[in-house]
PDB file of C-alpha atoms in Angstrom:
ATOM      1  CA  MET A   1      -0.061   0.342   0.203  1.00  0.00           C
ATOM      2  CA  THR A   2       1.164   3.518  -0.371  1.00  0.00           C
ATOM      3  CA  VAL A   3       0.650   6.815   1.410  1.00  0.00           C
ATOM      4  CA  VAL A   4       0.352   9.917  -0.790  1.00  0.00           C
ATOM      5  CA  ILE A   5       1.226  13.256   1.289  1.00  0.00           C
ATOM      6  CA  ALA A   6       1.398  16.559   0.014  1.00  0.00           C
ATOM      7  CA  THR A   7       3.410  19.045   1.817  1.00  0.00           C
ATOM      8  CA  ARG A   8       4.674  22.648   1.265  1.00  0.00           C
ATOM      9  CA  ALA A   9       7.799  21.539   3.962  1.00  0.00           C
ATOM     10  CA  GLN A  10       7.151  24.302   6.092  1.00  0.00           C
ATOM     11  CA  PRO A  11       9.573  24.785   8.980  1.00  0.00           C
ATOM     12  CA  ASP A  12       6.944  24.694  11.884  1.00  0.00           C
ATOM     13  CA  ARG A  13       5.970  21.330   9.826  1.00  0.00           C
ATOM     14  CA  LEU A  14       9.103  19.620   9.854  1.00  0.00           C
ATOM     15  CA  ASP A  15       8.952  18.226  12.825  1.00  0.00           C
ATOM     16  CA  TYR A  16       4.850  16.661  12.707  1.00  0.00           C
ATOM     17  CA  LEU A  17       6.155  15.102   8.595  1.00  0.00           C
ATOM     18  CA  THR A  18       9.082  13.331  10.893  1.00  0.00           C
ATOM     19  CA  ALA A  19       6.375  12.248  13.407  1.00  0.00           C
ATOM     20  CA  MET A  20       4.166  11.001  10.478  1.00  0.00           C
ATOM     21  CA  HIS A  21       6.858   8.789   8.923  1.00  0.00           C
ATOM     22  CA  ALA A  22       7.651   7.471  12.620  1.00  0.00           C
ATOM     23  CA  SER A  23       3.707   6.366  13.008  1.00  0.00           C
ATOM     24  CA  LEU A  24       4.104   4.440   9.108  1.00  0.00           C
ATOM     25  CA  THR A  25       7.051   2.841  10.798  1.00  0.00           C
ATOM     26  CA  ARG A  26       5.183   1.372  13.784  1.00  0.00           C
ATOM     27  CA  GLN A  27       2.786  -0.433  11.316  1.00  0.00           C
ATOM     28  CA  SER A  28       2.920  -3.951  10.956  1.00  0.00           C
ATOM     29  CA  VAL A  29       2.387  -4.123   7.172  1.00  0.00           C
ATOM     30  CA  PRO A  30       4.886  -2.929   4.140  1.00  0.00           C
ATOM     31  CA  TRP A  31       3.965  -0.181   3.233  1.00  0.00           C
ATOM     32  CA  GLU A  32       5.844   2.426   0.916  1.00  0.00           C
ATOM     33  CA  ALA A  33       4.971   6.856   0.611  1.00  0.00           C
ATOM     34  CA  VAL A  34       4.694   9.580  -2.005  1.00  0.00           C
ATOM     35  CA  ILE A  35       6.131  12.508  -0.757  1.00  0.00           C
ATOM     36  CA  ALA A  36       4.396  15.429  -2.866  1.00  0.00           C
ATOM     37  CA  PHE A  37       6.269  18.852  -2.517  1.00  0.00           C
ATOM     38  CA  ASP A  38       3.974  21.746  -3.198  1.00  0.00           C
ATOM     39  CA  GLY A  39       6.900  24.765  -4.706  1.00  0.00           C
ATOM     40  CA  ALA A  40       8.795  23.780  -2.019  1.00  0.00           C
ATOM     41  CA  ASP A  41      12.695  22.477  -2.110  1.00  0.00           C
ATOM     42  CA  PRO A  42      12.739  18.494  -1.414  1.00  0.00           C
ATOM     43  CA  ALA A  43      16.359  19.068   0.551  1.00  0.00           C
ATOM     44  CA  ARG A  44      14.029  19.828   3.252  1.00  0.00           C
ATOM     45  CA  LEU A  45      12.414  16.295   3.656  1.00  0.00           C
ATOM     46  CA  PRO A  46      13.738  15.287   7.413  1.00  0.00           C
ATOM     47  CA  GLU A  47      16.318  12.613   7.546  1.00  0.00           C
ATOM     48  CA  PRO A  48      14.860   9.909   8.986  1.00  0.00           C
ATOM     49  CA  LEU A  49      12.462   9.869   5.567  1.00  0.00           C
ATOM     50  CA  ALA A  50      15.406  10.864   3.343  1.00  0.00           C
ATOM     51  CA  ALA A  51      16.876   7.611   4.309  1.00  0.00           C
ATOM     52  CA  ASP A  52      14.075   5.438   4.773  1.00  0.00           C
ATOM     53  CA  PRO A  53      14.032   3.707   0.624  1.00  0.00           C
ATOM     54  CA  ARG A  54      10.433   3.698   1.291  1.00  0.00           C
ATOM     55  CA  VAL A  55      10.033   7.176   0.644  1.00  0.00           C
ATOM     56  CA  ARG A  56       9.946   8.597  -2.568  1.00  0.00           C
ATOM     57  CA  SER A  57       9.963  12.554  -2.601  1.00  0.00           C
ATOM     58  CA  LEU A  58       8.059  14.078  -5.508  1.00  0.00           C
ATOM     59  CA  PRO A  59       9.019  17.979  -6.434  1.00  0.00           C
ATOM     60  CA  LEU A  60       6.400  19.941  -8.100  1.00  0.00           C
ATOM     61  CA  PRO A  61       8.184  23.036  -9.682  1.00  0.00           C
ATOM     62  CA  ARG A  62       5.373  25.508  -8.535  1.00  0.00           C
ATOM     63  CA  ARG A  63       3.012  25.799  -5.918  1.00  0.00           C
ATOM     64  CA  VAL A  64      -0.026  24.031  -7.040  1.00  0.00           C
ATOM     65  CA  GLY A  65      -2.252  23.467  -3.885  1.00  0.00           C
ATOM     66  CA  ALA A  66      -2.843  20.531  -2.162  1.00  0.00           C
ATOM     67  CA  ALA A  67      -5.508  18.606  -4.394  1.00  0.00           C
ATOM     68  CA  CYS A  68      -3.307  19.174  -7.597  1.00  0.00           C
ATOM     69  CA  ALA A  69       0.094  17.578  -6.175  1.00  0.00           C
ATOM     70  CA  ARG A  70      -1.892  15.036  -4.072  1.00  0.00           C
ATOM     71  CA  ASN A  71      -3.624  13.875  -7.820  1.00  0.00           C
ATOM     72  CA  LEU A  72      -0.384  13.865  -9.576  1.00  0.00           C
ATOM     73  CA  ALA A  73       1.593  11.825  -6.673  1.00  0.00           C
ATOM     74  CA  LEU A  74      -1.002   9.252  -7.872  1.00  0.00           C
ATOM     75  CA  ASN A  75       1.064   8.907 -10.865  1.00  0.00           C
ATOM     76  CA  GLU A  76       3.567   7.581  -8.755  1.00  0.00           C
ATOM     77  CA  VAL A  77       1.870   5.086  -6.885  1.00  0.00           C
ATOM     78  CA  ASN A  78       1.873   1.433  -7.966  1.00  0.00           C
ATOM     79  CA  THR A  79       0.520  -0.640  -5.385  1.00  0.00           C
ATOM     80  CA  GLU A  80      -3.305  -2.187  -4.925  1.00  0.00           C
ATOM     81  CA  PHE A  81      -4.427   0.154  -2.091  1.00  0.00           C
ATOM     82  CA  VAL A  82      -3.619   3.786  -1.223  1.00  0.00           C
ATOM     83  CA  ASN A  83      -4.720   6.274   1.299  1.00  0.00           C
ATOM     84  CA  TRP A  84      -4.160  10.384   1.558  1.00  0.00           C
ATOM     85  CA  ALA A  85      -2.638  11.740   4.580  1.00  0.00           C
ATOM     86  CA  ASP A  86      -1.239  15.039   5.875  1.00  0.00           C
ATOM     87  CA  ASP A  87       2.418  15.943   6.500  1.00  0.00           C
ATOM     88  CA  ASP A  88       1.055  16.982  10.145  1.00  0.00           C
ATOM     89  CA  ASP A  89      -0.766  13.781  11.468  1.00  0.00           C
ATOM     90  CA  GLU A  90       0.031  10.837  12.449  1.00  0.00           C
ATOM     91  CA  PHE A  91      -1.487   6.771  11.841  1.00  0.00           C
ATOM     92  CA  THR A  92      -2.135   4.680  14.848  1.00  0.00           C
ATOM     93  CA  ASP A  93       0.026   0.812  14.935  1.00  0.00           C
ATOM     94  CA  GLU A  94      -2.494  -1.186  13.252  1.00  0.00           C
ATOM     95  CA  ALA A  95      -4.113   1.662  11.195  1.00  0.00           C
ATOM     96  CA  MET A  96      -2.681  -0.542   7.884  1.00  0.00           C
ATOM     97  CA  ALA A  97      -2.747  -4.208   9.627  1.00  0.00           C
ATOM     98  CA  VAL A  98      -6.831  -4.137   9.978  1.00  0.00           C
ATOM     99  CA  ARG A  99      -7.807  -2.138   7.488  1.00  0.00           C
ATOM    100  CA  LEU A 100      -5.683  -3.985   5.015  1.00  0.00           C
ATOM    101  CA  HIS A 101      -6.666  -7.139   6.268  1.00  0.00           C
ATOM    102  CA  THR A 102     -10.741  -5.906   5.640  1.00  0.00           C
ATOM    103  CA  LEU A 103      -9.828  -5.471   2.315  1.00  0.00           C
ATOM    104  CA  GLU A 104      -8.093  -8.954   1.888  1.00  0.00           C
ATOM    105  CA  GLU A 105     -10.877 -11.072   3.108  1.00  0.00           C
ATOM    106  CA  THR A 106     -14.195  -9.145   1.913  1.00  0.00           C
ATOM    107  CA  GLY A 107     -13.095  -7.760  -1.485  1.00  0.00           C
ATOM    108  CA  VAL A 108     -14.583  -4.739  -0.887  1.00  0.00           C
ATOM    109  CA  GLY A 109     -13.086  -1.391  -2.397  1.00  0.00           C
ATOM    110  CA  TRP A 110     -12.784   0.979   1.025  1.00  0.00           C
ATOM    111  CA  CYS A 111     -11.967  -0.246   4.486  1.00  0.00           C
ATOM    112  CA  ALA A 112     -12.659   3.313   6.563  1.00  0.00           C
ATOM    113  CA  GLY A 113     -11.980   4.197  10.789  1.00  0.00           C
ATOM    114  CA  TYR A 114     -12.421   6.198  12.936  1.00  0.00           C
ATOM    115  CA  SER A 115      -9.934   9.300  14.089  1.00  0.00           C
ATOM    116  CA  GLU A 116      -8.802  10.683  16.873  1.00  0.00           C
ATOM    117  CA  ASP A 117      -8.358  14.307  17.703  1.00  0.00           C
ATOM    118  CA  LEU A 118      -4.136  14.777  18.892  1.00  0.00           C
ATOM    119  CA  HIS A 119      -3.297  17.520  20.780  1.00  0.00           C
ATOM    120  CA  GLU A 120      -0.488  19.741  21.578  1.00  0.00           C
ATOM    121  CA  ASP A 121      -0.079  18.080  25.034  1.00  0.00           C
ATOM    122  CA  GLY A 122      -0.229  14.291  23.666  1.00  0.00           C
ATOM    123  CA  SER A 123      -4.123  13.048  24.627  1.00  0.00           C
ATOM    124  CA  THR A 124      -6.376  12.365  22.214  1.00  0.00           C
ATOM    125  CA  THR A 125     -10.033  12.795  21.782  1.00  0.00           C
ATOM    126  CA  LEU A 126     -12.118  10.313  19.724  1.00  0.00           C
ATOM    127  CA  TRP A 127     -14.229  11.163  16.775  1.00  0.00           C
ATOM    128  CA  ARG A 128     -17.184   9.256  16.156  1.00  0.00           C
ATOM    129  CA  CYS A 129     -18.575   9.823  12.846  1.00  0.00           C
ATOM    130  CA  PRO A 130     -21.404  10.277  11.352  1.00  0.00           C
ATOM    131  CA  THR A 131     -21.866   6.217   9.338  1.00  0.00           C
ATOM    132  CA  PRO A 132     -22.469   3.692  11.600  1.00  0.00           C
ATOM    133  CA  PRO A 133     -20.088   1.069  11.819  1.00  0.00           C
ATOM    134  CA  GLY A 134     -19.838  -1.916   9.399  1.00  0.00           C
ATOM    135  CA  ARG A 135     -20.144  -2.633   5.513  1.00  0.00           C
ATOM    136  CA  HIS A 136     -22.113   0.325   3.244  1.00  0.00           C
ATOM    137  CA  GLN A 137     -23.183  -0.288  -0.329  1.00  0.00           C
ATOM    138  CA  ALA A 138     -21.364   2.195  -2.978  1.00  0.00           C
ATOM    139  CA  GLY A 139     -23.553   5.604  -2.384  1.00  0.00           C
ATOM    140  CA  GLU A 140     -24.824   4.399   1.178  1.00  0.00           C
ATOM    141  CA  VAL A 141     -22.546   6.495   2.881  1.00  0.00           C
ATOM    142  CA  TRP A 142     -23.831  10.152   1.471  1.00  0.00           C
ATOM    143  CA  ARG A 143     -27.050   9.355   3.165  1.00  0.00           C
ATOM    144  CA  PHE A 144     -25.084  10.099   6.766  1.00  0.00           C
ATOM    145  CA  TRP A 145     -24.244  13.861   4.752  1.00  0.00           C
ATOM    146  CA  PRO A 146     -27.739  15.300   4.355  1.00  0.00           C
ATOM    147  CA  ASP A 147     -26.985  18.971   3.740  1.00  0.00           C
ATOM    148  CA  PRO A 148     -23.223  20.503   3.380  1.00  0.00           C
ATOM    149  CA  SER A 149     -22.698  22.106   6.345  1.00  0.00           C
ATOM    150  CA  ASP A 150     -23.825  19.082   8.235  1.00  0.00           C
ATOM    151  CA  THR A 151     -20.993  16.908   9.717  1.00  0.00           C
ATOM    152  CA  ILE A 152     -18.827  15.328   6.720  1.00  0.00           C
ATOM    153  CA  PRO A 153     -19.704  11.681   7.116  1.00  0.00           C
ATOM    154  CA  LEU A 154     -15.839  10.330   7.215  1.00  0.00           C
ATOM    155  CA  GLY A 155     -12.925  11.215   7.963  1.00  0.00           C
ATOM    156  CA  PRO A 156     -11.346  11.165   4.344  1.00  0.00           C
ATOM    157  CA  THR A 157      -7.739  10.342   5.120  1.00  0.00           C
ATOM    158  CA  THR A 158      -9.269   7.096   7.333  1.00  0.00           C
ATOM    159  CA  ILE A 159     -10.213   5.441   4.405  1.00  0.00           C
ATOM    160  CA  LEU A 160      -7.404   2.327   2.879  1.00  0.00           C
ATOM    161  CA  ALA A 161      -9.228   1.856  -0.633  1.00  0.00           C
ATOM    162  CA  ARG A 162      -7.963   0.424  -3.886  1.00  0.00           C
ATOM    163  CA  THR A 163      -5.728   2.691  -5.747  1.00  0.00           C
ATOM    164  CA  GLU A 164      -7.859   1.791  -9.118  1.00  0.00           C
ATOM    165  CA  LEU A 165     -10.940   3.452  -7.331  1.00  0.00           C
ATOM    166  CA  VAL A 166      -9.324   6.608  -6.250  1.00  0.00           C
ATOM    167  CA  ARG A 167      -7.436   7.408  -9.406  1.00  0.00           C
ATOM    168  CA  ALA A 168     -11.546   7.451 -10.471  1.00  0.00           C
ATOM    169  CA  ALA A 169     -12.738   9.652  -7.828  1.00  0.00           C
ATOM    170  CA  PRO A 170      -9.893  11.822  -6.979  1.00  0.00           C
ATOM    171  CA  MET A 171      -9.359  15.087  -5.047  1.00  0.00           C
ATOM    172  CA  GLY A 172     -10.950  17.948  -7.281  1.00  0.00           C
ATOM    173  CA  GLY A 173      -9.185  21.044  -7.747  1.00  0.00           C
ATOM    174  CA  LEU A 174     -10.180  22.737  -4.742  1.00  0.00           C
ATOM    175  CA  VAL A 175      -8.216  25.076  -2.742  1.00  0.00           C
ATOM    176  CA  GLN A 176      -9.400  23.830   0.269  1.00  0.00           C
ATOM    177  CA  GLY A 177     -11.619  20.974   1.742  1.00  0.00           C
ATOM    178  CA  GLU A 178     -10.220  18.763  -1.747  1.00  0.00           C
ATOM    179  CA  ASP A 179     -10.094  15.646   0.979  1.00  0.00           C
ATOM    180  CA  TYR A 180     -13.804  16.095   0.841  1.00  0.00           C
ATOM    181  CA  CYS A 181     -13.986  15.221  -2.378  1.00  0.00           C
ATOM    182  CA  ALA A 182     -12.217  11.833  -1.659  1.00  0.00           C
ATOM    183  CA  LEU A 183     -15.493  10.685  -0.003  1.00  0.00           C
ATOM    184  CA  ALA A 184     -16.544   9.834  -3.340  1.00  0.00           C
ATOM    185  CA  VAL A 185     -14.586   6.570  -3.859  1.00  0.00           C
ATOM    186  CA  THR A 186     -17.194   5.463  -1.577  1.00  0.00           C
ATOM    187  CA  CYS A 187     -19.838   5.995  -4.001  1.00  0.00           C
ATOM    188  CA  LEU A 188     -17.794   3.546  -6.290  1.00  0.00           C
ATOM    189  CA  ALA A 189     -17.875   0.945  -4.936  1.00  0.00           C
ATOM    190  CA  ASP A 190     -19.519  -0.815  -1.682  1.00  0.00           C
ATOM    191  CA  GLY A 191     -17.087  -0.775   1.661  1.00  0.00           C
ATOM    192  CA  ILE A 192     -16.579  -1.185   5.454  1.00  0.00           C
ATOM    193  CA  LEU A 193     -16.359   1.297   8.599  1.00  0.00           C
ATOM    194  CA  LEU A 194     -14.583   0.063  11.509  1.00  0.00           C
ATOM    195  CA  PRO A 195     -14.867   1.423  14.741  1.00  0.00           C
ATOM    196  CA  VAL A 196     -11.912   1.340  15.899  1.00  0.00           C
ATOM    197  CA  PRO A 197      -9.154   4.595  15.168  1.00  0.00           C
ATOM    198  CA  VAL A 198      -7.150   4.673  12.567  1.00  0.00           C
ATOM    199  CA  TYR A 199      -5.551   8.207  12.180  1.00  0.00           C
ATOM    200  CA  ARG A 200      -4.824  10.550  14.528  1.00  0.00           C
ATOM    201  CA  TYR A 201      -5.932  14.702  13.454  1.00  0.00           C
ATOM    202  CA  ARG A 202      -3.442  17.348  14.697  1.00  0.00           C
ATOM    203  CA  GLN A 203      -4.111  19.925  16.622  1.00  0.00           C
ATOM    204  CA  HIS A 204      -1.754  23.035  16.617  1.00  0.00           C
ATOM    205  CA  ALA A 205      -1.903  26.883  15.737  1.00  0.00           C
ATOM    206  CA  GLY A 206      -0.807  26.519  12.243  1.00  0.00           C
ATOM    207  CA  GLN A 207      -3.470  24.163  10.604  1.00  0.00           C
ATOM    208  CA  MET A 208      -5.167  25.213   7.752  1.00  0.00           C
ATOM    209  CA  THR A 209      -8.342  25.403   9.560  1.00  0.00           C
ATOM    210  CA  GLY A 210      -7.543  27.053  12.301  1.00  0.00           C
ATOM    211  CA  GLN A 211      -6.833  30.296  10.073  1.00  0.00           C
ATOM    212  CA  ASP A 212      -9.322  33.732   9.812  1.00  0.00           C
ATOM    213  CA  SER A 213      -9.711  33.701   5.989  1.00  0.00           C
ATOM    214  CA  TYR A 214     -10.258  29.687   6.290  1.00  0.00           C
ATOM    215  CA  HIS A 215     -14.738  30.049   6.717  1.00  0.00           C
ATOM    216  CA  GLN A 216     -14.579  32.496   3.679  1.00  0.00           C
ATOM    217  CA  LEU A 217     -14.173  29.265   0.927  1.00  0.00           C
ATOM    218  CA  GLU A 218     -15.906  26.285   3.096  1.00  0.00           C
ATOM    219  CA  PRO A 219     -19.346  27.015   2.013  1.00  0.00           C
ATOM    220  CA  PRO A 220     -18.653  26.250  -1.541  1.00  0.00           C
ATOM    221  CA  ALA A 221     -15.908  24.143  -1.024  1.00  0.00           C
ATOM    222  CA  ARG A 222     -18.529  21.722   1.260  1.00  0.00           C
ATOM    223  CA  GLN A 223     -21.449  22.481  -1.499  1.00  0.00           C
ATOM    224  CA  PHE A 224     -19.256  21.035  -4.399  1.00  0.00           C
ATOM    225  CA  ALA A 225     -17.625  18.259  -2.639  1.00  0.00           C
ATOM    226  CA  HIS A 226     -21.517  17.074  -1.487  1.00  0.00           C
ATOM    227  CA  ARG A 227     -23.252  17.449  -5.218  1.00  0.00           C
ATOM    228  CA  LEU A 228     -20.368  15.191  -6.233  1.00  0.00           C
ATOM    229  CA  GLY A 229     -21.141  12.872  -3.681  1.00  0.00           C
ATOM    230  CA  ALA A 230     -24.786  12.661  -4.394  1.00  0.00           C
ATOM    231  CA  SER A 231     -24.426  13.186  -8.623  1.00  0.00           C
ATOM    232  CA  LEU A 232     -21.426  10.123  -8.606  1.00  0.00           C
ATOM    233  CA  SER A 233     -24.440   8.007  -5.871  1.00  0.00           C
ATOM    234  CA  LYS A 234     -27.777   8.756  -7.792  1.00  0.00           C
ATOM    235  CA  ALA A 235     -25.559   7.738 -11.237  1.00  0.00           C
ATOM    236  CA  VAL A 236     -24.295   4.054  -9.402  1.00  0.00           C
ATOM    237  CA  ASN A 237     -27.898   3.806  -8.343  1.00  0.00           C
ATOM    238  CA  THR A 238     -29.751   4.253 -11.650  1.00  0.00           C
ATOM    239  CA  ARG A 239     -27.185   1.987 -13.643  1.00  0.00           C
ATOM    240  CA  ARG A 240     -27.503  -0.559 -10.534  1.00  0.00           C
ATOM    241  CA  THR A 241     -31.897  -0.489 -11.206  1.00  0.00           C
ATOM    242  CA  ALA A 242     -31.283  -0.258 -14.633  1.00  0.00           C
ATOM    243  CA  PRO A 243     -33.452  -2.724 -16.566  1.00  0.00           C
ATOM    244  CA  THR A 244     -31.847  -5.426 -18.070  1.00  0.00           C
ATOM    245  CA  ARG A 245     -31.885  -5.826 -21.849  1.00  0.00           C
ATOM    246  CA  SER A 246     -32.147  -8.149 -24.286  1.00  0.00           C
ATOM    247  CA  PRO A 247     -28.988  -8.949 -26.730  1.00  0.00           C
ATOM    248  CA  ALA A 248     -30.449  -6.815 -29.244  1.00  0.00           C
ATOM    249  CA  GLY A 249     -31.030  -4.240 -27.306  1.00  0.00           C
ATOM    250  CA  ARG A 250     -34.178  -4.325 -26.594  1.00  0.00           C
ATOM    251  CA  ARG A 251     -35.920  -4.985 -23.203  1.00  0.00           C
ATOM    252  CA  SER A 252     -37.744  -8.383 -22.985  1.00  0.00           C
ATOM    253  CA  LYS A 253     -41.353  -9.047 -22.515  1.00  0.00           C
ATOM    254  CA  THR A 254     -40.907  -9.685 -18.565  1.00  0.00           C
ATOM    255  CA  ALA A 255     -38.547  -6.416 -18.266  1.00  0.00           C
ATOM    256  CA  MET A 256     -41.539  -4.685 -19.974  1.00  0.00           C
ATOM    257  CA  ARG A 257     -44.686  -6.030 -17.608  1.00  0.00           C
ATOM    258  CA  THR A 258     -42.506  -5.896 -14.488  1.00  0.00           C
ATOM    259  CA  GLN A 259     -40.851  -2.250 -14.530  1.00  0.00           C
ATOM    260  CA  PRO A 260     -42.911   0.402 -14.138  1.00  0.00           C
ATOM    261  CA  PRO A 261     -42.600   3.187 -16.297  1.00  0.00           C
ATOM    262  CA  GLN A 262     -40.372   5.392 -14.249  1.00  0.00           C
ATOM    263  CA  HIS A 263     -37.541   2.880 -15.327  1.00  0.00           C
ATOM    264  CA  ARG A 264     -38.218   2.080 -18.388  1.00  0.00           C
ATOM    265  CA  SER A 265     -35.763   5.052 -20.048  1.00  0.00           C
ATOM    266  CA  ARG A 266     -31.974   4.515 -20.694  1.00  0.00           C
ATOM    267  CA  PRO A 267     -29.470   5.024 -17.893  1.00  0.00           C
ATOM    268  CA  THR A 268     -27.294   7.879 -18.239  1.00  0.00           C
ATOM    269  CA  ALA A 269     -24.630   7.447 -21.313  1.00  0.00           C
ATOM    270  CA  GLY A 270     -21.033   6.921 -19.347  1.00  0.00           C
ATOM    271  CA  ALA A 271     -22.753   6.185 -16.001  1.00  0.00           C
ATOM    272  CA  PRO A 272     -20.256   4.137 -13.509  1.00  0.00           C
ATOM    273  CA  GLN A 273     -20.460   1.224 -12.065  1.00  0.00           C
ATOM    274  CA  PRO A 274     -20.354  -0.094  -8.120  1.00  0.00           C
ATOM    275  CA  TRP A 275     -16.269  -1.165  -8.514  1.00  0.00           C
ATOM    276  CA  ALA A 276     -16.315  -5.435  -8.071  1.00  0.00           C
ATOM    277  CA  PRO A 277     -13.534  -7.889  -6.884  1.00  0.00           C
ATOM    278  CA  ASN A 278     -12.963 -10.076 -10.445  1.00  0.00           C
TER     279      ASN A 278
END
C-alpha cells in the first residue's frame, strides 16, 4: 500500500512530518510513501524520511495546491491500495493492518475507521463519524451527509482504498476542503467502516482550519464536494437499477411487464458502475 502526502515543507511542520513517518514505521504490514513537494525544495525532507528507501519524493516546480499535488502523486503509486494523509498528522499503530486485512478478506473497495484529535499535550479525543460501523453499499455513505453544512460522514484520511477507485474519484481541484472530494470513492464501491481509530488528526495553531481566511471558502467547497458525491451516488444507483435488455438491445417482454414506467428510460450514458472484485 502507498501513503500519499502533500507538503510545502514549512519549517514549523517538518517535525510533524517526521512524526507521521515514525507512525508509519510502527506499522506491521509493508508500506511505501510518496511525498509531493508543493513548490518546495525536496532537500528539506527530514533525514529519517530521506534515509528510508520506502519514501519517494515528487518535486513539483511551482505551487499547485494540495489537491493537484496529491493527484499528481497518484501517478507514482504502483501498489494495489492507497491512503491519503496530511503532513502534520499520524496513523495509529494498527491502522494499516486492520484495514488491509479487512479489504483482503471481504473484497470490498474501501475500508475506513474512526479518527482521534491529537492535542498539543499528547492527549487524544475520539471522533466517531456520522456513518455507522459496518458494511455499506456504494453511495450509502452519502445518506449520512444530508446537507453540505453538516458534519462530513467519514474522515477522508481514514480511508484505505483500491488505487483504481481512488484514481476514479481523486481530490478534485479545490483550494481547500479538497479531501471532502476524496469521500466520493465510497460512491463507487461497497466498503466497510471499522469502529476503531486508525488516524490521529493533529490540533495546532498552524493548521489550515485554524486560519482566519478558512471560513471564506468553506461553504462553497462543501457544497461542491457534497454535490459531487450526490451525483455519483445517483448515477451508480441508476445504473444498478436499470432494466435489463435483450442482446438485440430491446427489453424482454418480462421486463416490460415487471418494470414500472419510471424505470423504462435508458441509464445516463457513461454512468459509473460500482466496483466489484474480479
